CSV table of C-alpha atoms in Angstrom, one decimal:
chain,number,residue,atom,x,y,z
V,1,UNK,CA,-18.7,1.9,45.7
V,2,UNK,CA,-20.0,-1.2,43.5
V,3,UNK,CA,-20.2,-4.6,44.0
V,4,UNK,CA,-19.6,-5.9,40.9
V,5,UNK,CA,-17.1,-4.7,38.6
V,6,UNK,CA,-17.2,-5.7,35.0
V,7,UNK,CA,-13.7,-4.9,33.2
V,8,UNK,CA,-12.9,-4.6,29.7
V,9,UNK,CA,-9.1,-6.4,29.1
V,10,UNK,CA,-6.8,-4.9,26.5
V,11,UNK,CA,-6.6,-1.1,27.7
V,12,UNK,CA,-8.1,-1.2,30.9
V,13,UNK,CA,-6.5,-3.5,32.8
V,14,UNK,CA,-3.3,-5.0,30.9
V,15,UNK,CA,-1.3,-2.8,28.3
V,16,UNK,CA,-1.3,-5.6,25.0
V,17,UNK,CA,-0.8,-3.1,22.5
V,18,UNK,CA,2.8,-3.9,21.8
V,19,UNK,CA,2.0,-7.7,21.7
V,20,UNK,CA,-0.9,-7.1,19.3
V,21,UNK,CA,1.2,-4.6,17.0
V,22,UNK,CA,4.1,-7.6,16.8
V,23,UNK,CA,1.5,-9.9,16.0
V,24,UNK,CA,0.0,-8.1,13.2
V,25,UNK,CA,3.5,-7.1,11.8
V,26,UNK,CA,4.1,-10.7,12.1
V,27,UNK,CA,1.6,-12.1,9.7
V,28,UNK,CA,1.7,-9.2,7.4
V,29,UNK,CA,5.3,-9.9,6.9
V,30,UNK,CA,4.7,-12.9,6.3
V,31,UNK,CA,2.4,-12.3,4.0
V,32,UNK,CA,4.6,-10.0,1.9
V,33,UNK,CA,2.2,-6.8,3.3
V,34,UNK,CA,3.2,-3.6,4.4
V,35,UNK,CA,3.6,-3.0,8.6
V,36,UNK,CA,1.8,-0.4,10.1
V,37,UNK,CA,3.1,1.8,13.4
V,38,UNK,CA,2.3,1.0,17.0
V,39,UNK,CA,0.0,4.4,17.2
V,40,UNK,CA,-1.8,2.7,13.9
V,41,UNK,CA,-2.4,-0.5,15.7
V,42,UNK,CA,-4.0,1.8,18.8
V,43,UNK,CA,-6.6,3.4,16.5
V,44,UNK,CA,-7.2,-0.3,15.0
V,45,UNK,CA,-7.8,-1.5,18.1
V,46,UNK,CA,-11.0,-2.3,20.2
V,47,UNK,CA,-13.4,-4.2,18.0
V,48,UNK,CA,-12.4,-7.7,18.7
V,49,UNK,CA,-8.7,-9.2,16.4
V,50,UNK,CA,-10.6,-9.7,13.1
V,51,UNK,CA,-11.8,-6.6,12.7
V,52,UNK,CA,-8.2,-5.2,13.8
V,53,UNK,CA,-6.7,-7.2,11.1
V,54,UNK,CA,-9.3,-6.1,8.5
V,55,UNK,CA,-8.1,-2.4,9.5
V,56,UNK,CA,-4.4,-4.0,9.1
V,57,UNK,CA,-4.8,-5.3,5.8
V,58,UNK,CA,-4.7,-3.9,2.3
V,59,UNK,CA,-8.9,-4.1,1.4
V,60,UNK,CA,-9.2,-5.5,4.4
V,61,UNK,CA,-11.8,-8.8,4.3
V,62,UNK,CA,-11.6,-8.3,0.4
V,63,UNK,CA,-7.7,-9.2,0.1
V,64,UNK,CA,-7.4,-12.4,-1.5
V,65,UNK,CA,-4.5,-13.6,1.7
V,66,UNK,CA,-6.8,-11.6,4.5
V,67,UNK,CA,-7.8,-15.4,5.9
V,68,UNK,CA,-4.4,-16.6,5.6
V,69,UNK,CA,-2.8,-13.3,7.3
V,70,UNK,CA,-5.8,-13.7,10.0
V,71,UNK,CA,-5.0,-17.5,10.4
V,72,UNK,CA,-1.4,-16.5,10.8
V,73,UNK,CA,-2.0,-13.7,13.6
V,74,UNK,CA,-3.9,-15.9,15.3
V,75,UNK,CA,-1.2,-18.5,15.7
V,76,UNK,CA,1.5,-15.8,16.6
V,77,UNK,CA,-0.6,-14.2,18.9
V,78,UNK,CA,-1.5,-17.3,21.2
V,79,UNK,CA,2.3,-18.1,21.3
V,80,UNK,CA,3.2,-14.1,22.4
V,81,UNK,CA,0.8,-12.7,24.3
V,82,UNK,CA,2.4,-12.4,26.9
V,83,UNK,CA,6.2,-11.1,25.6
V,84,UNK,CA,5.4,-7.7,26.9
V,85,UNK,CA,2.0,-7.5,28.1
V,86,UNK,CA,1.9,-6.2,31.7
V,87,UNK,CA,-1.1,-4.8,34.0
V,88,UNK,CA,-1.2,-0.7,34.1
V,89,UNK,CA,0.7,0.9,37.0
V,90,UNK,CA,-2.1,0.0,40.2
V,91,UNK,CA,-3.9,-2.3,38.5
V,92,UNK,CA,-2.9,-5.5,40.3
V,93,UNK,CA,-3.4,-3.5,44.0
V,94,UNK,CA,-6.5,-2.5,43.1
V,95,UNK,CA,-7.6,-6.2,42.4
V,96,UNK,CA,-6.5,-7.3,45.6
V,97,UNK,CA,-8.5,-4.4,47.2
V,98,UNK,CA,-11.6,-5.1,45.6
V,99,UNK,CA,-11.2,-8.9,46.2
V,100,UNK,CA,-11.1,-8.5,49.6
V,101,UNK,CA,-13.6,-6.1,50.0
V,102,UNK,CA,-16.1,-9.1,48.9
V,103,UNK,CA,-16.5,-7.7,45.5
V,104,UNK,CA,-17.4,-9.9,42.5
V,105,UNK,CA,-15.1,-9.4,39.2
V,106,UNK,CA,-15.4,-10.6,35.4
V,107,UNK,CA,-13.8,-9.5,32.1
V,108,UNK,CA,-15.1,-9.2,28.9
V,109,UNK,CA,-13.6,-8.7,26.0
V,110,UNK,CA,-13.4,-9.0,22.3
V,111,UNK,CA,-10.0,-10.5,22.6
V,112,UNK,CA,-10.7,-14.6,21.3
V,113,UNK,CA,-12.2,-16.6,23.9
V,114,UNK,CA,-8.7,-18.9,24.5
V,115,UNK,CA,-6.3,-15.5,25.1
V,116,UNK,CA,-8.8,-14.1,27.2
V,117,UNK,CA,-8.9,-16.4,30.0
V,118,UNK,CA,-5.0,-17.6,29.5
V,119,UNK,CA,-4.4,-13.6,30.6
V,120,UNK,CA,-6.9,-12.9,33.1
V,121,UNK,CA,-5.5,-16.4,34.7
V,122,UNK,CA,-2.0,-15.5,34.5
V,123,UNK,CA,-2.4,-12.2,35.6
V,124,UNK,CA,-5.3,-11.9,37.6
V,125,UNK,CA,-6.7,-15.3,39.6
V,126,UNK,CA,-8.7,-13.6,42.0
V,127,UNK,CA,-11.2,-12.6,38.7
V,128,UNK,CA,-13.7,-14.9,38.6
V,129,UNK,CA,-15.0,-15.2,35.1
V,130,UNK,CA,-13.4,-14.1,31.6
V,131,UNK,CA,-15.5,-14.1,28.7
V,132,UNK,CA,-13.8,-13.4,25.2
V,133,UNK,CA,-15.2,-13.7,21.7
V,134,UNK,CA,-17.4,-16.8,21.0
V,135,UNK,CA,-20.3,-16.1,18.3
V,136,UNK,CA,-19.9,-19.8,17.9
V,137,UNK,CA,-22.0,-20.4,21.2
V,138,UNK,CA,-24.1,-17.5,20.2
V,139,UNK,CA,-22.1,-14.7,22.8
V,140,UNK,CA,-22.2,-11.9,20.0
V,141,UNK,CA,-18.9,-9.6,20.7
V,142,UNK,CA,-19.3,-6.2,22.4
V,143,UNK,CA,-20.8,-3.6,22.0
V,144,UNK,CA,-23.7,-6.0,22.3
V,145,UNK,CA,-24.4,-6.9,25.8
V,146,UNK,CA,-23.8,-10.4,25.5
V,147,UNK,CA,-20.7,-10.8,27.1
V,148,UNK,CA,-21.6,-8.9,30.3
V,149,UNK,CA,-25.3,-10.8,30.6
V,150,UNK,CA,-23.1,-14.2,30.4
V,151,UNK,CA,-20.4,-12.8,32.7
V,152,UNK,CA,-23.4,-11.7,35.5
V,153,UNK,CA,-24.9,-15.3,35.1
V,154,UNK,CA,-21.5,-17.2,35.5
V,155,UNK,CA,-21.2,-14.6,38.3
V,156,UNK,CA,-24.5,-15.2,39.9
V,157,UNK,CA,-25.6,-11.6,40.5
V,158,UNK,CA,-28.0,-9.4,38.9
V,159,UNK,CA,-27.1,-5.4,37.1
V,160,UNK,CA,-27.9,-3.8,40.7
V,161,UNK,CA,-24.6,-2.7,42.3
V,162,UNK,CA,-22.6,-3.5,38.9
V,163,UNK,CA,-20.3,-1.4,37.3
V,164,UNK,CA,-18.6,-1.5,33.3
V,165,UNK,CA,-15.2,-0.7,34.0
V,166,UNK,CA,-13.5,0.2,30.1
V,167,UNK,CA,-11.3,2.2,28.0
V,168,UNK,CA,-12.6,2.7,24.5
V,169,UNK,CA,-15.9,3.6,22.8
V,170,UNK,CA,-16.7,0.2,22.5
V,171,UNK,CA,-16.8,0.3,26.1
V,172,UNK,CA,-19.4,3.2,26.2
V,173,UNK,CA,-21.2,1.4,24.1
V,174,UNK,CA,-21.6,-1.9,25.4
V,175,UNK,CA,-22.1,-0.3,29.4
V,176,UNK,CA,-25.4,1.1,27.4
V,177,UNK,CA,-26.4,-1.8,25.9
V,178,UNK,CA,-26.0,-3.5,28.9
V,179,UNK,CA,-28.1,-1.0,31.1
V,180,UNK,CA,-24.8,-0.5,33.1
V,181,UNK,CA,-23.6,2.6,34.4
V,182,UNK,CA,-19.7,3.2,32.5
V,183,UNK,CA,-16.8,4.2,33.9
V,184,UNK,CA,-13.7,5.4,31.5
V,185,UNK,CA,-10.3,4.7,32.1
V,186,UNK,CA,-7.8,7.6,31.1
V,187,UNK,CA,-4.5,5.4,30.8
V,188,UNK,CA,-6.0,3.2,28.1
V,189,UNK,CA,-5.8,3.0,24.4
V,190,UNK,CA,-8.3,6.2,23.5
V,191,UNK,CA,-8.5,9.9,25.1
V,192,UNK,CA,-10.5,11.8,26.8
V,193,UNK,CA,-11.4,14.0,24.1
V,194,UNK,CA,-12.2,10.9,22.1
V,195,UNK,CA,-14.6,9.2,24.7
V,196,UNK,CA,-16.3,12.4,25.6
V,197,UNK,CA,-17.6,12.5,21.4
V,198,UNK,CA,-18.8,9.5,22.1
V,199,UNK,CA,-20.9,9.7,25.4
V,200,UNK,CA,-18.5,8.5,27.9
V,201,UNK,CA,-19.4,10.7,31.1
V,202,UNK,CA,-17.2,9.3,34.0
V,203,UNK,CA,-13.6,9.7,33.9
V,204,UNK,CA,-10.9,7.7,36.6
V,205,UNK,CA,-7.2,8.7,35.9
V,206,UNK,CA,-5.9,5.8,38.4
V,207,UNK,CA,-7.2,2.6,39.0
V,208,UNK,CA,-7.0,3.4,43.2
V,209,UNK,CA,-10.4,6.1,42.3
V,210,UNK,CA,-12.3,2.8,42.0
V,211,UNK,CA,-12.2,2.5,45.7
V,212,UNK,CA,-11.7,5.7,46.8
């Protein structure tokens, strides 16, 4: 067992998909854009919400509205994140365990900076750090290792005994860059078939095996 968990958000440890997906469909209405399906959204998913609304967007970056659209997902998002957005199915238990078994705990994510910490507070207070997008203050999104290097520091611990906990390739990624060891989360946005093409090597189909 670790001492240190480092856990991705969206995926891993709270289901947002259907928040995010009426979000987008939000501002592309607005927008007089076309919607896309909630398994759409899943595969857009996972690079932070710009990128997910470049995927969501007719040309993407190159669309003449794209900023506007952006601006207006934004907005929506921070008023509905949490309509229907609920921790996985042993994901709260397995909090408490690890919190009282001493163990320190962060998120990172590429979710922005002010959703990030409004969810991990609502749902989880017994994290103690949440780090979301902020390449304003120089904290490059994942799968640089930025966000785990400032979560460690706010932590006060070093990489020994300290685990990336994710769901995506991303994820993979990032745990790599990070010189963390990974492990993949099987109730998540991506599958197994997915994460093993690209590199992920430790599979967990409940969050209970973290302890166990």
């Amino acid at each position: 067992m670790y001492s240190t968990y480092i856990f991705d958000l969206d995926g891993t440890l709270l289901d947002t998909l259907q928040d995010l997906a009426n979000s987008v469909n939000y501002a592309l209405r607005q927008h007089g854009m076309p919607e896309h399906s909630i398994d759409d959204i899943r595969r857009f998913v996972g690079n932070g919400v710009r990128l997910l609304m470049e995927r969501a967007v007719p040309d993407g970056s190159q669309n003449p509205l794209f900023e506007a659209a952006f601006a207006t997902f934004r907005q929506h998002y921070m008023q509905h994140s949490l309509d229907t957005t609920q921790p996985y199915d042993g994901i709260l238990e397995t909090i408490h365990e690890l919190k009282d078994r001493g163990c320190h705990m962060a998120v990172v994510s590429n979710k922005m900076m002010a959703a990030t910490q409004e969810l991990v507070r609502y749902f989880f207070p017994e994290i103690e750090v949440a780090i979301g997008e902020n390449e304003a203050a120089g904290i490059r999104k994942k799968p640089a290792p930025d966000t785990v290097v400032e979560a460690l520091r706010q932590l006060g611990v070093g990489k020994e005994g300290a685990v990336y906990v994710g769901d995506s390739d991303v994820d993979v990624a990032t745990a790599c860059n990070s010189g963390l060891p990974c492990i993949s989360v099987l109730w998540g946005f991506r599958s197994r078939e997915f994460l093993l093409q690209h590199g992920a090597t430790t599979f967990i189909n409940h969050p209970r095996e973290l302890f166990e």
